Each structure stands twice: as structure tokens, then as C-alpha cells.
mmCIF file of C-alpha atoms and ligand atoms in Angstrom:
data_model
loop_
_atom_site.group_PDB
_atom_site.id
_atom_site.type_symbol
_atom_site.label_atom_id
_atom_site.label_comp_id
_atom_site.label_asym_id
_atom_site.label_seq_id
_atom_site.Cartn_x
_atom_site.Cartn_y
_atom_site.Cartn_z
ATOM 1 C CA MET A 81 70.537 26.508 163.802
ATOM 2 C CA ASN A 82 67.073 25.271 164.739
ATOM 3 C CA ARG A 83 65.752 23.551 161.628
ATOM 4 C CA GLU A 84 62.202 23.416 162.962
ATOM 5 C CA TRP A 85 61.880 27.193 163.237
ATOM 6 C CA LEU A 86 63.699 27.710 159.977
ATOM 7 C CA ASP A 87 61.297 25.381 158.155
ATOM 8 C CA GLN A 88 58.319 27.066 159.755
ATOM 9 C CA PHE A 89 59.513 30.556 158.777
ATOM 10 C CA GLU A 90 60.319 29.472 155.237
ATOM 11 C CA ALA A 91 56.924 27.791 154.769
ATOM 12 C CA ILE A 92 55.230 31.041 155.876
ATOM 13 C CA SER A 93 57.231 33.302 153.580
ATOM 14 C CA ARG A 94 56.563 30.953 150.632
ATOM 15 C CA ASP A 95 52.817 31.024 151.289
ATOM 16 C CA ALA A 96 51.950 34.724 151.344
ATOM 17 C CA ALA A 97 48.953 33.861 149.128
ATOM 18 C CA GLY A 98 47.566 31.534 151.810
ATOM 19 C CA ALA A 99 47.956 34.164 154.526
ATOM 20 C CA VAL A 100 46.219 36.748 152.326
ATOM 21 C CA ALA A 101 43.334 34.347 151.539
ATOM 22 C CA ARG A 102 42.781 33.601 155.248
ATOM 23 C CA TRP A 103 42.901 37.300 156.112
ATOM 24 C CA LYS A 104 40.497 38.227 153.312
ATOM 25 C CA GLU A 105 38.029 35.569 154.393
ATOM 26 C CA LYS A 106 37.929 37.024 157.889
ATOM 27 C CA SER A 107 38.062 40.729 157.039
ATOM 28 C CA GLY A 108 36.712 41.049 153.512
ATOM 29 C CA GLY A 109 39.469 43.647 152.988
ATOM 30 C CA LYS A 110 41.941 44.251 150.200
ATOM 31 C CA ALA A 111 45.595 43.247 150.095
ATOM 32 C CA VAL A 112 48.240 45.591 148.729
ATOM 33 C CA GLY A 113 51.689 44.316 147.853
ATOM 34 C CA TRP A 114 54.797 46.445 148.087
ATOM 35 C CA MET A 115 58.080 46.056 146.348
ATOM 36 C CA LEU A 116 61.290 46.277 148.329
ATOM 37 C CA THR A 117 62.042 48.693 149.862
ATOM 38 C CA ASP A 118 61.061 51.727 151.987
ATOM 39 C CA VAL A 119 57.298 51.578 151.424
ATOM 40 C CA PRO A 120 55.627 52.657 154.693
ATOM 41 C CA GLU A 121 53.409 49.665 155.441
ATOM 42 C CA GLU A 122 51.681 51.812 158.072
ATOM 43 C CA LEU A 123 49.869 53.758 155.327
ATOM 44 C CA ILE A 124 48.535 50.596 153.710
ATOM 45 C CA LEU A 125 47.453 49.192 157.056
ATOM 46 C CA ALA A 126 45.770 52.442 158.082
ATOM 47 C CA ALA A 127 43.876 52.460 154.770
ATOM 48 C CA GLY A 128 42.286 49.189 155.917
ATOM 49 C CA ALA A 129 44.329 46.962 153.595
ATOM 50 C CA LEU A 130 46.798 44.192 154.305
ATOM 51 C CA PRO A 131 50.385 45.141 153.402
ATOM 52 C CA VAL A 132 52.274 42.226 151.841
ATOM 53 C CA ALA A 133 55.938 42.441 150.897
ATOM 54 C CA VAL A 134 56.572 40.945 147.462
ATOM 55 C CA LEU A 135 59.655 38.867 148.252
ATOM 56 C CA ALA A 136 59.623 37.053 144.894
ATOM 57 C CA GLU A 137 61.745 34.135 146.034
ATOM 58 C CA GLY A 138 62.268 31.012 143.966
ATOM 59 C CA VAL A 139 60.711 32.343 140.752
ATOM 60 C CA THR A 140 61.711 30.786 137.429
ATOM 61 C CA LEU A 141 61.894 33.485 134.771
ATOM 62 C CA GLY A 142 59.902 33.158 131.552
ATOM 63 C CA VAL A 143 57.351 35.767 130.461
ATOM 64 C CA ALA A 144 59.102 38.610 132.300
ATOM 65 C CA ASP A 145 61.669 38.764 129.520
ATOM 66 C CA LYS A 146 58.914 39.804 127.068
ATOM 67 C CA HIS A 147 58.410 42.997 129.040
ATOM 68 C CA PHE A 148 61.785 43.877 130.483
ATOM 69 C CA GLN A 149 65.420 43.801 129.462
ATOM 70 C CA GLY A 150 67.419 40.744 130.531
ATOM 71 C CA PHE A 151 70.047 42.961 132.075
ATOM 72 C CA ALA A 152 67.734 44.219 134.825
ATOM 73 C CA CYS A 153 68.276 42.841 138.330
ATOM 74 C CA SER A 154 66.707 39.512 139.118
ATOM 75 C CA TYR A 155 64.475 40.966 141.844
ATOM 76 C CA SER A 156 62.689 43.302 139.413
ATOM 77 C CA ARG A 157 62.407 40.560 136.796
ATOM 78 C CA SER A 158 61.098 38.101 139.371
ATOM 79 C CA VAL A 159 58.395 40.529 140.490
ATOM 80 C CA LEU A 160 57.477 41.170 136.861
ATOM 81 C CA GLU A 161 57.325 37.443 136.202
ATOM 82 C CA LEU A 162 54.890 36.977 139.089
ATOM 83 C CA LEU A 163 52.741 39.877 137.902
ATOM 84 C CA ALA A 164 52.738 38.967 134.207
ATOM 85 C CA SER A 165 51.949 35.301 134.891
ATOM 86 C CA ARG A 166 49.115 36.404 137.215
ATOM 87 C CA ARG A 167 50.650 34.689 140.226
ATOM 88 C CA LEU A 168 50.060 37.824 142.299
ATOM 89 C CA SER A 169 46.340 37.857 141.561
ATOM 90 C CA TYR A 170 45.661 37.359 145.271
ATOM 91 C CA LEU A 171 46.743 40.995 145.641
ATOM 92 C CA ASP A 172 44.434 43.903 144.810
ATOM 93 C CA GLY A 173 47.277 46.238 144.080
ATOM 94 C CA ILE A 174 50.949 46.976 144.384
ATOM 95 C CA VAL A 175 53.076 49.945 145.442
ATOM 96 C CA VAL A 176 56.360 50.373 143.587
ATOM 97 C CA PRO A 177 58.925 52.592 145.340
ATOM 98 C CA TYR A 178 61.268 54.568 143.119
ATOM 99 C CA ILE A 179 64.562 53.494 144.606
ATOM 100 C CA CYS A 180 66.455 53.141 141.322
ATOM 101 C CA ASP A 181 65.948 53.553 137.562
ATOM 102 C CA THR A 182 64.870 49.926 137.323
ATOM 103 C CA THR A 183 61.943 50.370 139.690
ATOM 104 C CA ARG A 184 60.883 53.554 137.853
ATOM 105 C CA ALA A 185 60.783 51.645 134.574
ATOM 106 C CA LEU A 186 59.075 48.667 136.172
ATOM 107 C CA ASP A 187 56.307 50.877 137.539
ATOM 108 C CA LEU A 188 55.522 52.138 134.051
ATOM 109 C CA VAL A 189 55.457 48.622 132.594
ATOM 110 C CA VAL A 190 53.186 47.355 135.363
ATOM 111 C CA LYS A 191 50.820 50.326 134.983
ATOM 112 C CA HIS A 192 50.751 49.963 131.194
ATOM 113 C CA HIS A 193 49.758 46.298 131.327
ATOM 114 C CA ARG A 194 47.353 46.696 134.283
ATOM 115 C CA PHE A 195 48.521 43.420 135.780
ATOM 116 C CA LEU A 196 46.671 44.408 138.975
ATOM 117 C CA PRO A 197 43.649 46.678 139.461
ATOM 118 C CA PHE A 198 45.737 49.180 141.462
ATOM 119 C CA THR A 199 49.360 50.167 140.815
ATOM 120 C CA GLU A 200 50.834 53.109 142.600
ATOM 121 C CA CYS A 201 54.363 54.414 142.868
ATOM 122 C CA LEU A 202 56.121 56.004 145.800
ATOM 123 C CA ARG A 203 58.606 58.697 144.921
ATOM 124 C CA ILE A 204 60.928 58.565 147.887
ATOM 125 C CA PRO A 205 63.160 61.619 148.401
ATOM 126 C CA LYS A 206 66.512 61.360 146.712
ATOM 127 C CA SER A 207 68.101 63.635 149.274
ATOM 128 C CA THR A 208 67.909 63.466 153.032
ATOM 129 C CA LEU A 209 69.165 67.018 153.418
ATOM 130 C CA GLY A 210 67.253 70.231 154.101
ATOM 131 C CA ALA A 211 63.748 71.084 155.231
ATOM 132 C CA GLY A 212 62.499 70.572 151.672
ATOM 133 C CA ALA A 213 63.000 66.817 151.860
ATOM 134 C CA LEU A 214 60.672 66.517 154.830
ATOM 135 C CA SER A 215 57.866 68.654 153.426
ATOM 136 C CA TYR A 216 58.239 67.037 149.988
ATOM 137 C CA TYR A 217 57.966 63.519 151.386
ATOM 138 C CA ARG A 218 55.042 64.430 153.643
ATOM 139 C CA GLN A 219 53.171 65.609 150.533
ATOM 140 C CA GLU A 220 54.087 62.427 148.700
ATOM 141 C CA LEU A 221 52.735 60.349 151.585
ATOM 142 C CA LEU A 222 49.524 62.411 151.507
ATOM 143 C CA ARG A 223 49.202 61.630 147.803
ATOM 144 C CA LEU A 224 49.697 57.912 148.424
ATOM 145 C CA ALA A 225 47.239 57.999 151.330
ATOM 146 C CA ALA A 226 44.533 59.497 149.081
ATOM 147 C CA SER A 227 45.274 56.960 146.362
ATOM 148 C CA LEU A 228 45.044 54.033 148.794
ATOM 149 C CA ALA A 229 41.771 55.424 150.137
ATOM 150 C CA GLY A 230 40.436 55.369 146.567
ATOM 151 C CA LEU A 231 41.100 51.619 146.473
ATOM 152 C CA THR A 232 39.865 50.648 149.926
ATOM 153 C CA GLY A 233 37.251 53.293 150.687
ATOM 154 C CA THR A 234 39.005 54.018 153.988
ATOM 155 C CA TYR A 235 41.123 57.119 154.420
ATOM 156 C CA PRO A 236 44.207 56.564 156.578
ATOM 157 C CA ASP A 237 43.365 59.317 159.046
ATOM 158 C CA GLN A 238 45.452 60.279 162.062
ATOM 159 C CA ALA A 239 43.784 57.844 164.462
ATOM 160 C CA ARG A 240 44.155 54.901 162.085
ATOM 161 C CA LEU A 241 47.734 55.884 161.289
ATOM 162 C CA ARG A 242 48.652 56.080 164.980
ATOM 163 C CA GLU A 243 47.272 52.587 165.524
ATOM 164 C CA ALA A 244 49.174 51.230 162.525
ATOM 165 C CA ILE A 245 52.407 52.931 163.633
ATOM 166 C CA GLN A 246 52.139 51.383 167.085
ATOM 167 C CA LEU A 247 51.578 47.907 165.657
ATOM 168 C CA LEU A 248 54.461 48.163 163.182
ATOM 169 C CA ASN A 249 56.716 49.552 165.910
ATOM 170 C CA ARG A 250 55.987 46.485 168.025
ATOM 171 C CA VAL A 251 56.784 44.123 165.148
ATOM 172 C CA ARG A 252 60.043 45.975 164.418
ATOM 173 C CA ASP A 253 60.925 45.928 168.101
ATOM 174 C CA ARG A 254 60.648 42.098 168.220
ATOM 175 C CA LEU A 255 62.737 41.815 165.057
ATOM 176 C CA GLU A 256 65.316 44.139 166.541
ATOM 177 C CA ARG A 257 65.454 41.989 169.675
ATOM 178 C CA ILE A 258 66.143 38.940 167.495
ATOM 179 C CA ARG A 259 68.825 40.915 165.659
ATOM 180 C CA ARG A 260 70.428 41.894 168.966
ATOM 181 C CA LEU A 261 70.487 38.278 170.127
ATOM 182 C CA LEU A 262 72.492 37.462 167.027
ATOM 183 C CA ARG A 263 74.968 40.222 167.854
ATOM 184 C CA ASP A 264 75.169 40.038 171.643
ATOM 185 C CA ARG A 265 74.693 36.357 172.433
ATOM 186 C CA PRO A 266 76.826 34.436 169.933
ATOM 187 C CA GLY A 267 75.814 30.860 169.282
ATOM 188 C CA LEU A 268 72.207 31.330 170.393
ATOM 189 C CA LEU A 269 70.663 31.585 166.960
ATOM 190 C CA SER A 270 71.814 31.657 163.383
ATOM 191 C CA ALA A 271 71.711 34.472 160.838
ATOM 192 C CA SER A 272 69.595 32.141 158.707
ATOM 193 C CA GLU A 273 66.946 32.072 161.445
ATOM 194 C CA TYR A 274 67.006 35.857 161.873
ATOM 195 C CA PHE A 275 66.537 36.539 158.168
ATOM 196 C CA ALA A 276 63.923 33.800 157.845
ATOM 197 C CA ALA A 277 62.003 35.317 160.786
ATOM 198 C CA LEU A 278 62.115 38.700 159.056
ATOM 199 C CA ARG A 279 60.857 37.325 155.747
ATOM 200 C CA ALA A 280 58.058 35.385 157.466
ATOM 201 C CA SER A 281 56.961 38.517 159.333
ATOM 202 C CA LEU A 282 56.654 40.362 156.021
ATOM 203 C CA ALA A 283 54.332 37.742 154.583
ATOM 204 C CA LEU A 284 51.886 37.655 157.512
ATOM 205 C CA PRO A 285 49.231 40.010 158.860
ATOM 206 C CA LYS A 286 51.059 42.102 161.461
ATOM 207 C CA GLU A 287 49.202 40.736 164.508
ATOM 208 C CA GLU A 288 50.111 37.190 163.450
ATOM 209 C CA ALA A 289 53.698 38.250 162.771
ATOM 210 C CA LEU A 290 53.941 39.737 166.246
ATOM 211 C CA GLU A 291 52.671 36.563 167.869
ATOM 212 C CA LEU A 292 55.061 34.390 165.827
ATOM 213 C CA LEU A 293 58.094 36.558 166.630
ATOM 214 C CA GLU A 294 57.261 36.596 170.329
ATOM 215 C CA ARG A 295 57.006 32.802 170.403
ATOM 216 C CA PHE A 296 60.349 32.526 168.633
ATOM 217 C CA LEU A 297 62.020 35.019 170.976
ATOM 218 C CA ALA A 298 60.726 33.211 174.056
ATOM 219 C CA GLU A 299 62.178 29.937 172.789
ATOM 220 C CA ALA A 300 65.456 31.350 171.479
ATOM 221 C CA GLU A 301 66.241 33.228 174.682
ATOM 222 C CA LYS A 302 66.100 29.957 176.639
ATOM 223 C CA ARG A 303 68.539 28.136 174.366
ATOM 224 C CA VAL A 304 71.970 27.015 175.498
ATOM 225 C CA PRO A 305 74.423 28.802 173.171
ATOM 226 C CA VAL A 306 76.570 26.686 170.891
ATOM 227 C CA PRO A 307 80.185 27.889 171.335
ATOM 228 C CA ALA A 308 81.027 30.192 168.403
ATOM 229 C CA ALA A 309 84.655 30.866 167.562
ATOM 230 C CA GLY A 310 84.845 31.743 163.858
ATOM 231 C CA PRO A 311 85.790 35.176 162.486
ATOM 232 C CA VAL A 312 83.066 37.801 162.811
ATOM 233 C CA VAL A 313 81.739 39.367 159.609
ATOM 234 C CA ILE A 314 79.201 42.007 158.666
ATOM 235 C CA LEU A 315 76.866 41.605 155.700
ATOM 236 C CA ALA A 316 76.216 44.657 153.518
ATOM 237 C CA GLY A 317 74.054 45.195 150.438
ATOM 238 C CA LYS A 318 70.339 45.063 149.715
ATOM 239 C CA VAL A 319 69.028 41.533 150.363
ATOM 240 C CA ALA A 320 70.390 38.160 151.444
ATOM 241 C CA GLU A 321 69.154 36.201 148.440
ATOM 242 C CA PRO A 322 68.922 33.338 147.867
ATOM 243 C CA PRO A 323 68.442 32.515 151.565
ATOM 244 C CA ALA A 324 70.597 29.363 151.244
ATOM 245 C CA LEU A 325 73.552 31.711 150.825
ATOM 246 C CA LEU A 326 73.402 32.411 154.550
ATOM 247 C CA GLU A 327 73.885 28.732 155.288
ATOM 248 C CA VAL A 328 76.894 28.761 152.958
ATOM 249 C CA ILE A 329 78.396 31.690 154.905
ATOM 250 C CA GLU A 330 77.706 30.216 158.329
ATOM 251 C CA SER A 331 78.801 26.704 157.447
ATOM 252 C CA ALA A 332 82.173 28.155 156.339
ATOM 253 C CA GLY A 333 82.651 29.035 160.029
ATOM 254 C CA LEU A 334 81.932 32.750 159.728
ATOM 255 C CA GLN A 335 79.897 34.426 162.452
ATOM 256 C CA VAL A 336 77.417 36.936 161.077
ATOM 257 C CA LYS A 337 77.014 39.280 164.028
ATOM 258 C CA GLU A 338 75.470 42.171 162.208
ATOM 259 C CA ASP A 339 73.925 43.024 158.886
ATOM 260 C CA LEU A 340 73.600 46.374 157.198
ATOM 261 C CA LEU A 341 71.275 45.025 154.554
ATOM 262 C CA VAL A 342 68.315 47.015 153.350
ATOM 263 C CA LEU A 343 66.031 44.029 153.876
ATOM 264 C CA GLY A 344 67.655 43.396 157.225
ATOM 265 C CA GLY A 345 68.967 45.863 159.751
ATOM 266 C CA ARG A 346 67.784 48.891 157.817
ATOM 267 C CA TYR A 347 64.181 47.671 157.831
ATOM 268 C CA VAL A 348 64.298 46.447 161.416
ATOM 269 C CA THR A 349 65.946 49.279 163.325
ATOM 270 C CA GLY A 350 64.405 52.603 164.277
ATOM 271 C CA GLY A 351 60.690 52.786 164.894
ATOM 272 C CA VAL A 352 58.374 55.626 163.935
ATOM 273 C CA ASP A 353 57.955 58.342 166.583
ATOM 274 C CA ALA A 354 54.403 57.735 167.803
ATOM 275 C CA LYS A 355 54.233 61.138 169.548
ATOM 276 C CA LEU A 356 54.557 63.198 166.351
ATOM 277 C CA ASP A 357 51.990 63.957 163.695
ATOM 278 C CA PRO A 358 51.802 60.505 161.998
ATOM 279 C CA LEU A 359 52.656 61.611 158.456
ATOM 280 C CA GLU A 360 55.519 63.747 159.663
ATOM 281 C CA ALA A 361 56.750 60.841 161.795
ATOM 282 C CA LEU A 362 56.707 58.492 158.796
ATOM 283 C CA ALA A 363 58.538 61.073 156.705
ATOM 284 C CA ARG A 364 61.118 61.605 159.440
ATOM 285 C CA ARG A 365 61.788 57.892 159.738
ATOM 286 C CA GLN A 366 62.516 57.739 156.031
ATOM 287 C CA LEU A 367 64.986 60.618 156.260
ATOM 288 C CA GLN A 368 66.667 59.334 159.398
ATOM 289 C CA GLN A 369 67.076 55.718 158.295
ATOM 290 C CA TRP A 370 70.508 54.314 157.701
ATOM 291 C CA PRO A 371 72.174 55.762 154.619
ATOM 292 C CA MET A 372 71.227 53.960 151.427
ATOM 293 C CA VAL A 373 72.731 53.900 147.974
ATOM 294 C CA GLY A 374 71.014 56.288 145.588
ATOM 295 C CA VAL A 375 70.052 58.801 148.277
ATOM 296 C CA TRP A 376 72.071 61.993 148.128
ATOM 297 C CA ASP A 377 74.019 63.012 151.196
ATOM 298 C CA HIS A 378 77.082 65.202 150.899
ATOM 299 C CA ARG A 379 78.909 63.445 153.743
ATOM 300 C CA PRO A 380 80.642 60.093 153.093
ATOM 301 C CA ARG A 381 78.143 58.563 155.462
ATOM 302 C CA ARG A 382 77.830 55.034 154.123
ATOM 303 C CA ALA A 383 81.516 54.206 154.430
ATOM 304 C CA ASP A 384 81.775 55.945 157.819
ATOM 305 C CA PHE A 385 78.742 54.083 159.022
ATOM 306 C CA LEU A 386 80.126 50.744 157.861
ATOM 307 C CA LEU A 387 83.484 51.394 159.553
ATOM 308 C CA GLU A 388 81.734 52.413 162.746
ATOM 309 C CA ARG A 389 79.710 49.187 162.824
ATOM 310 C CA ILE A 390 82.800 47.073 162.054
ATOM 311 C CA ALA A 391 84.504 48.575 165.096
ATOM 312 C CA ALA A 392 81.389 48.207 167.259
ATOM 313 C CA VAL A 393 80.983 44.465 166.709
ATOM 314 C CA GLY A 394 84.666 43.600 166.277
ATOM 315 C CA ALA A 395 84.188 42.366 162.710
ATOM 316 C CA ARG A 396 87.211 41.030 160.851
ATOM 317 C CA GLY A 397 85.676 41.405 157.412
ATOM 318 C CA VAL A 398 82.686 42.448 155.322
ATOM 319 C CA ILE A 399 80.724 40.428 152.792
ATOM 320 C CA PHE A 400 78.917 42.518 150.188
ATOM 321 C CA LEU A 401 75.867 40.798 148.731
ATOM 322 C CA ILE A 402 75.178 42.569 145.459
ATOM 323 C CA GLN A 403 72.626 41.468 142.921
ATOM 324 C CA LYS A 404 73.835 41.073 139.385
ATOM 325 C CA PHE A 405 72.824 44.130 137.310
ATOM 326 C CA CYS A 406 71.934 46.161 140.411
ATOM 327 C CA GLU A 407 73.314 49.446 139.185
ATOM 328 C CA PRO A 408 73.125 51.518 142.398
ATOM 329 C CA TRP A 409 74.986 48.996 144.520
ATOM 330 C CA GLU A 410 77.463 48.199 141.771
ATOM 331 C CA ILE A 411 78.306 51.894 141.429
ATOM 332 C CA ASP A 412 78.587 52.295 145.179
ATOM 333 C CA TYR A 413 80.789 49.270 145.825
ATOM 334 C CA PRO A 414 84.211 50.554 144.622
ATOM 335 C CA GLY A 415 84.051 53.537 146.997
ATOM 336 C CA MET A 416 83.082 51.319 149.920
ATOM 337 C CA LYS A 417 85.846 48.856 149.103
ATOM 338 C CA GLU A 418 88.370 51.661 148.884
ATOM 339 C CA ALA A 419 87.354 52.898 152.353
ATOM 340 C CA LEU A 420 87.696 49.363 153.731
ATOM 341 C CA ASP A 421 91.061 48.832 152.027
ATOM 342 C CA GLN A 422 92.354 52.046 153.553
ATOM 343 C CA ALA A 423 91.221 50.855 156.979
ATOM 344 C CA GLY A 424 92.817 47.431 156.399
ATOM 345 C CA ILE A 425 89.487 45.558 156.533
ATOM 346 C CA PRO A 426 89.216 42.627 154.098
ATOM 347 C CA SER A 427 86.023 42.367 152.107
ATOM 348 C CA LEU A 428 84.394 39.927 149.739
ATOM 349 C CA ARG A 429 81.909 40.852 147.051
ATOM 350 C CA LEU A 430 79.422 38.146 146.089
ATOM 351 C CA GLU A 431 77.302 38.663 143.001
ATOM 352 C CA THR A 432 73.932 37.099 143.654
ATOM 353 C CA GLU A 433 70.773 36.322 141.732
ATOM 354 C CA TYR A 434 67.395 35.084 142.904
ATOM 355 C CA GLN A 435 67.629 32.292 140.343
ATOM 356 C CA MET A 436 71.080 30.955 141.243
ATOM 357 C CA GLY A 437 71.130 27.300 140.255
ATOM 358 C CA SER A 438 74.158 26.318 142.270
ATOM 359 C CA LEU A 439 75.832 28.043 145.161
ATOM 360 C CA GLU A 440 78.984 25.926 144.895
ATOM 361 C CA PRO A 441 81.130 28.570 143.121
ATOM 362 C CA LEU A 442 80.215 31.052 145.846
ATOM 363 C CA ARG A 443 80.864 28.452 148.547
ATOM 364 C CA THR A 444 84.448 28.093 147.353
ATOM 365 C CA ARG A 445 84.979 31.858 147.532
ATOM 366 C CA VAL A 446 83.329 32.163 150.948
ATOM 367 C CA GLU A 447 85.451 29.321 152.338
ATOM 368 C CA ALA A 448 88.617 30.939 150.975
ATOM 369 C CA PHE A 449 87.596 34.248 152.587
ATOM 370 C CA ALA A 450 86.918 32.494 155.907
ATOM 371 C CA GLU A 451 90.364 30.870 155.777
ATOM 372 C CA MET A 452 91.970 34.211 155.093
ATOM 373 C CA LEU A 453 90.242 35.822 158.079
ATOM 374 C CA ALA A 454 90.935 32.949 160.495
HETATM 375 S S1 SF4 B 287 68.179 45.153 143.332
HETATM 376 FE FE1 SF4 B 287 69.101 47.111 142.688
HETATM 377 S S2 SF4 B 287 68.423 47.436 140.570
HETATM 378 FE FE2 SF4 B 287 67.082 45.888 141.509
HETATM 379 S S3 SF4 B 287 65.324 46.986 142.288
HETATM 380 FE FE3 SF4 B 287 66.805 46.815 143.983
HETATM 381 S S4 SF4 B 287 68.048 48.687 143.862
HETATM 382 FE FE4 SF4 B 287 66.980 48.511 141.910
#
């Protein structure tokens, strides 16, 4: 692990406000935050605004509990805390994707209190099947495009969307190359660096993110690999939070060769087809992305997909990172575990929270899992 890069990435992802202020000074534009996950940043960019992922790391909860139940996931409560305490006032608006009941409720709370001048939701399709899903989502993107134009005064037309798609595709391509280094050249970089690079790229204007990722790639590709011999594991779930958890996993001797996390491989892989009509291309990407909890698909795709990736990278086990009170992933987990048990693949479920005081109890469990796999 290269501490220098890790520190640099972490400092960037902690200072999204600084990056927004610098960008606003130069451009005079507006910044629009987006909650994880599946918000097409291309639309925000093409509307002339700066898309900023609200990562909500390291937030101490206080006022959020006045507005939201304590048994909501810590990501939603952390975002609410930032909004209610006006620590996101550097943003001009926020887009809340409906990926679960919690985000639906959060959207209503945020709109009711007008924490930011602009709050918009994104009703992502709950089914990937049938022609209706594509035309529905295209209409929903049109609605969001018009709403964003109302904020910025710039309509995300085809030309602007094509430009934004190309830029985002290039950023995703560099992230995917980093992800492939982790998988194909063991010992060259750590999972902590890969995830930190991803988080930093989400907090920066896309041109700056591209430049940063290219510098990192150029340096990482020249490294001499550190011999890696520990059991290979795959990470599954939504996010790797808190980031220090990755160090816990790697320092137990486990090699993270692949992740199927939503804020990970699912975000990074698969660009938008730049040859299609831009809105249709964005809609198609959404429908063709890796299967996600809460999206209806009559085939048992998530378990099949996980088993296929386990075989592809020669993983000995799977670590599920599931946020406490995250209903969709908690409901999904037993079925995934059953599929793994039937295939004889050991798995470990870690319940995480953004506000975890100590990682020591999890460290003990991760070390025991590593011993079992060795
Ligand atoms: S962590 Fe789970 S409950 Fe929370 S916003 Fe994400 S999907 Fe919804």
C-alpha cells in the first residue's frame, strides 16, 4: 500500500467543499450533489453544473435524529445530518435516487425542510425487464433534465450530453483500469488505494479526476509487485465503509481481487454507449448494469453473477459488507448465502456503520475468517 497516494486520495474526498469552491470561482456555475447510487452524473454535467457525490464519511450524528428514525441506515442519516446542519451549503441542490424505501422517505424530508434550494428525486426503474423499462426511464431522465435546466438555465441537449458521456466514460475507463490492476497484477496496489481513488474521483470536477487517475495509473503500473499469497476474496454489498475496514481485511492477509460493491465495481464498469441517442444510452446503461438488490429480475441473477465472478478470479470466500438497518441488502443476504453454501463457498457477513467507533470486533472476525480460508 502506498501511503502517500492513499493520504492524497483521502484528503481530496474529505474536501469536496474545497473542490466545489475552486470550481465555482472559475466557472460561476452551480454544484449539484447526488446521493448514492445510480444518479447519471452526465445529466448534471450536461446541464452545466458540477456533479458531486455525497459520500458523507466521518459524520457524527446529532440533529439528523430529529428528522429521521434511528433505525434508518447510517448513510441516509449521515446525509441528513449534513443537510440539516447546513454543512452541504456549498451545494446548490441535491438529487436523491429512489433505490429503497429509506431514500424515498429521505427525499420527502429534505424537500419539506428545503435544506437546499433545489431537491430532486430520481425514480429509477424497479424492473430491468421489458421494453417498458427503457421508455419509462428515458421519460424519467427527460423530466430530470428539464428540472436541472430550471436550476442552471442550461438545458442538457444532445451535444452537451454527448460531451458529458465521453468525459464520464474516460473517467470510468481509468477507474476500471485501476480495478483490473488489482485483479490481474496481485501485489501491485491495495484495495484501499483503489477504493480511495474512486472516492476521490467522485469529489472532484471530472477533468481533474481524470488527470489524477492517470497520474496514479502511470505510477502504479511501474511498481514492483509485493508478493501476495493470502486467500483471495470478493467483496459484495453496497459500500466499503468505513474505509479503514479495507485495511482490516487486507492486513488479515486476505487478497481482495474483485469487488461487486455498488460504490465499486458496479459504478466503475460499463460505460455509456456514445453512439446511441444520449438519453437512450443512459437509460440502457442503467438497465444493463450489474444486478442490484431491489431491482426486479425474474432470474436468480445476483447469486449466479456472484458465483460466476468467484470462479473467474479463483476466490476462496466472499465478504458481505452490509450496513446496519439496510433493509434491501439484509433481505437479500440469506438467499445469497444459501447459494454460496450450496456451492461450498465460505462467506462472512460484516455489519457496518459509517460511525463505527472501533473496528476491533470486526478485525477479530475477519482474522478468524482468513485463518479458516488459509
Ligand atoms: S444503505 Fe441501504 S437502506 Fe441505506 S440508502 Fe443505501 S440501500 Fe437504502
